[in-house]
XYZ file of N, CA and C in Angstrom:
198
model
N 15.137 9.889 19.682
C 15.755 11.393 18.348
C 15.678 11.030 17.465
N 16.263 9.932 16.905
C 16.224 9.348 15.094
C 14.809 8.733 15.395
N 13.884 8.324 16.207
C 13.129 7.467 15.923
C 12.033 8.944 15.456
N 12.195 9.952 16.489
C 11.037 11.097 16.356
C 11.414 12.164 14.893
N 12.528 11.692 14.276
C 13.013 12.542 13.281
C 12.434 11.942 12.239
N 12.165 10.657 12.263
C 12.214 9.716 11.150
C 10.410 10.092 11.216
N 9.728 9.664 12.308
C 8.550 10.100 12.744
C 7.794 11.043 11.881
N 8.415 12.131 12.217
C 8.057 13.728 11.610
C 8.341 13.471 9.925
N 8.934 12.986 9.406
C 9.358 13.231 7.871
C 8.371 12.232 7.200
N 7.687 11.195 8.244
C 6.253 9.972 7.785
C 5.034 11.182 7.708
N 5.240 12.036 8.701
C 3.785 12.663 9.139
C 3.747 13.726 8.258
N 5.244 14.233 8.076
C 4.889 15.770 6.868
C 4.378 15.079 5.408
N 5.130 13.906 4.898
C 5.013 13.333 3.550
C 4.198 11.736 3.724
N 2.619 12.560 3.945
C 1.603 11.501 3.978
C 1.436 10.256 3.127
N 1.897 10.443 1.738
C 2.099 9.764 0.429
C 2.547 8.097 1.198
N 4.012 8.585 1.776
C 5.174 7.455 2.051
C 4.317 6.867 3.099
N 3.677 7.569 3.969
C 3.157 6.496 5.423
C 1.929 6.151 4.588
N 1.434 6.144 3.409
C -0.057 5.330 3.393
C 1.027 4.306 2.321
N 1.851 4.234 1.943
C 2.467 3.014 1.253
C 2.686 1.798 2.527
N 3.586 2.315 3.517
C 3.994 2.030 4.195
C 2.901 0.773 4.998
N 1.497 2.090 5.205
C 0.509 1.240 5.802
C 0.088 0.007 4.646
N -0.098 0.115 3.689
C -0.540 -0.634 2.662
C 0.795 -2.690 2.934
N 1.479 -1.872 2.734
C 3.013 -2.910 3.195
C 2.761 -3.854 4.565
N 2.250 -2.881 5.210
C 2.309 -3.566 6.794
C 1.035 -4.484 6.652
N 0.126 -4.058 6.524
C -1.381 -4.679 6.302
C -0.613 -5.769 5.455
N 0.005 -6.042 4.422
C 0.257 -7.275 3.529
C 1.014 -7.992 4.281
N 2.019 -7.560 5.169
C 3.017 -8.091 6.081
C 2.430 -9.238 7.095
N 1.317 -8.460 7.365
C 0.365 -8.839 8.813
C -0.173 -10.390 8.433
N -0.860 -9.793 6.519
C -1.466 -11.147 6.579
C -0.482 -12.187 6.243
N 0.537 -12.032 5.880
C 1.751 -12.865 5.546
C 2.377 -13.355 6.638
N 2.475 -12.878 7.802
C 2.782 -13.566 9.115
C 1.499 -14.395 9.330
N 0.306 -13.931 9.548
C -0.651 -15.016 9.973
C -1.180 -15.804 8.725
N -0.601 -16.219 7.756
C -1.000 -17.377 6.433
C -0.490 -18.884 7.171
N -1.034 -19.095 6.876
C -0.727 -20.810 7.511
C 0.248 -21.757 5.872
N -0.061 -20.995 5.180
C 0.660 -21.376 4.037
C 1.112 -21.026 3.074
N 2.499 -20.064 3.806
C 3.251 -18.939 3.267
C 3.874 -19.382 1.747
N 4.190 -20.488 1.632
C 4.561 -20.650 0.225
C 3.608 -20.903 -0.610
N 2.709 -20.969 -0.399
C 1.428 -20.902 -1.372
C 0.947 -19.749 -1.812
N 1.244 -18.726 -1.417
C 1.118 -17.081 -1.674
C 1.866 -16.663 -3.216
N 1.011 -16.294 -3.959
C 1.370 -16.177 -5.398
C 1.842 -14.565 -5.602
N 2.797 -14.391 -5.328
C 3.203 -12.905 -5.770
C 3.226 -12.012 -6.380
N 3.088 -12.960 -7.384
C 3.024 -12.273 -8.741
C 1.649 -11.691 -8.782
N 0.152 -12.260 -8.254
C -1.185 -11.908 -8.077
C -1.050 -11.046 -7.147
N -0.149 -10.907 -6.072
C -1.148 -10.010 -5.364
C -0.185 -8.326 -5.661
N 0.878 -8.318 -6.408
C 1.353 -7.652 -7.149
C 0.536 -6.634 -8.283
N 0.203 -7.693 -8.848
C -0.929 -7.672 -10.348
C -2.053 -6.895 -9.510
N -2.673 -7.431 -8.228
C -3.840 -6.280 -7.719
C -3.614 -5.356 -7.394
N -2.143 -5.172 -6.792
C -2.212 -4.048 -6.134
C -1.572 -3.101 -6.856
N -1.124 -3.059 -8.122
C -0.822 -2.291 -9.618
C -2.625 -1.973 -9.804
N -3.584 -2.999 -9.786
C -4.509 -2.756 -10.521
C -5.256 -1.133 -9.819
N -5.421 -1.715 -8.358
C -5.863 -0.677 -7.930
C -5.232 0.241 -7.743
N -4.023 0.336 -7.961
C -3.287 2.047 -8.415
C -3.694 2.276 -9.283
N -3.750 1.627 -10.617
C -4.380 2.385 -12.041
C -6.025 2.840 -12.030
N -6.469 2.120 -10.705
C -8.220 2.230 -10.770
C -8.602 3.620 -10.005
N -7.317 3.402 -8.864
C -7.238 5.023 -8.083
C -6.697 6.123 -9.112
N -5.925 6.132 -9.857
C -5.452 7.138 -10.533
C -6.400 7.608 -11.459
N -6.968 6.762 -12.416
C -8.021 6.718 -13.188
C -9.581 7.753 -12.198
N -9.920 7.210 -11.312
C -11.026 7.758 -10.463
C -10.440 8.913 -10.067
N -9.188 9.332 -10.041
C -8.770 10.609 -9.114
C -8.386 11.677 -10.013
N -7.820 11.369 -11.263
C -7.424 11.839 -12.072
C -8.198 12.610 -13.434
N -9.312 11.929 -13.566
C -10.256 11.581 -14.864
C -11.423 12.436 -14.394
N -12.241 12.952 -15.462
C -13.648 13.198 -15.387
C -14.329 11.957 -14.528
N -14.103 10.759 -14.608
C -15.135 9.371 -14.750
C -15.297 9.659 -12.859
N -13.932 10.061 -12.476
C -14.286 10.196 -11.093
C -15.507 10.616 -10.142
N -15.643 11.984 -11.084
C -16.904 12.904 -10.568
C -18.431 12.374 -10.019
N -18.570 11.264 -11.278
C -19.767 10.672 -10.964
C -20.136 9.145 -10.286
């Protein structure tokens, strides 16, 4: 019952489901990493931020039309 309500909420608000998908992929990569302590989380967060900025530029400006 609770699971169905949570699932329905995420299906209605697809943007949150996309964020969870990205976090899930990062979590799986972290789980399968042999040297978890060597992961530079600052680099990972910087890359995600840059990807977000490029996505905004492509979707919200005329440069994304070409």
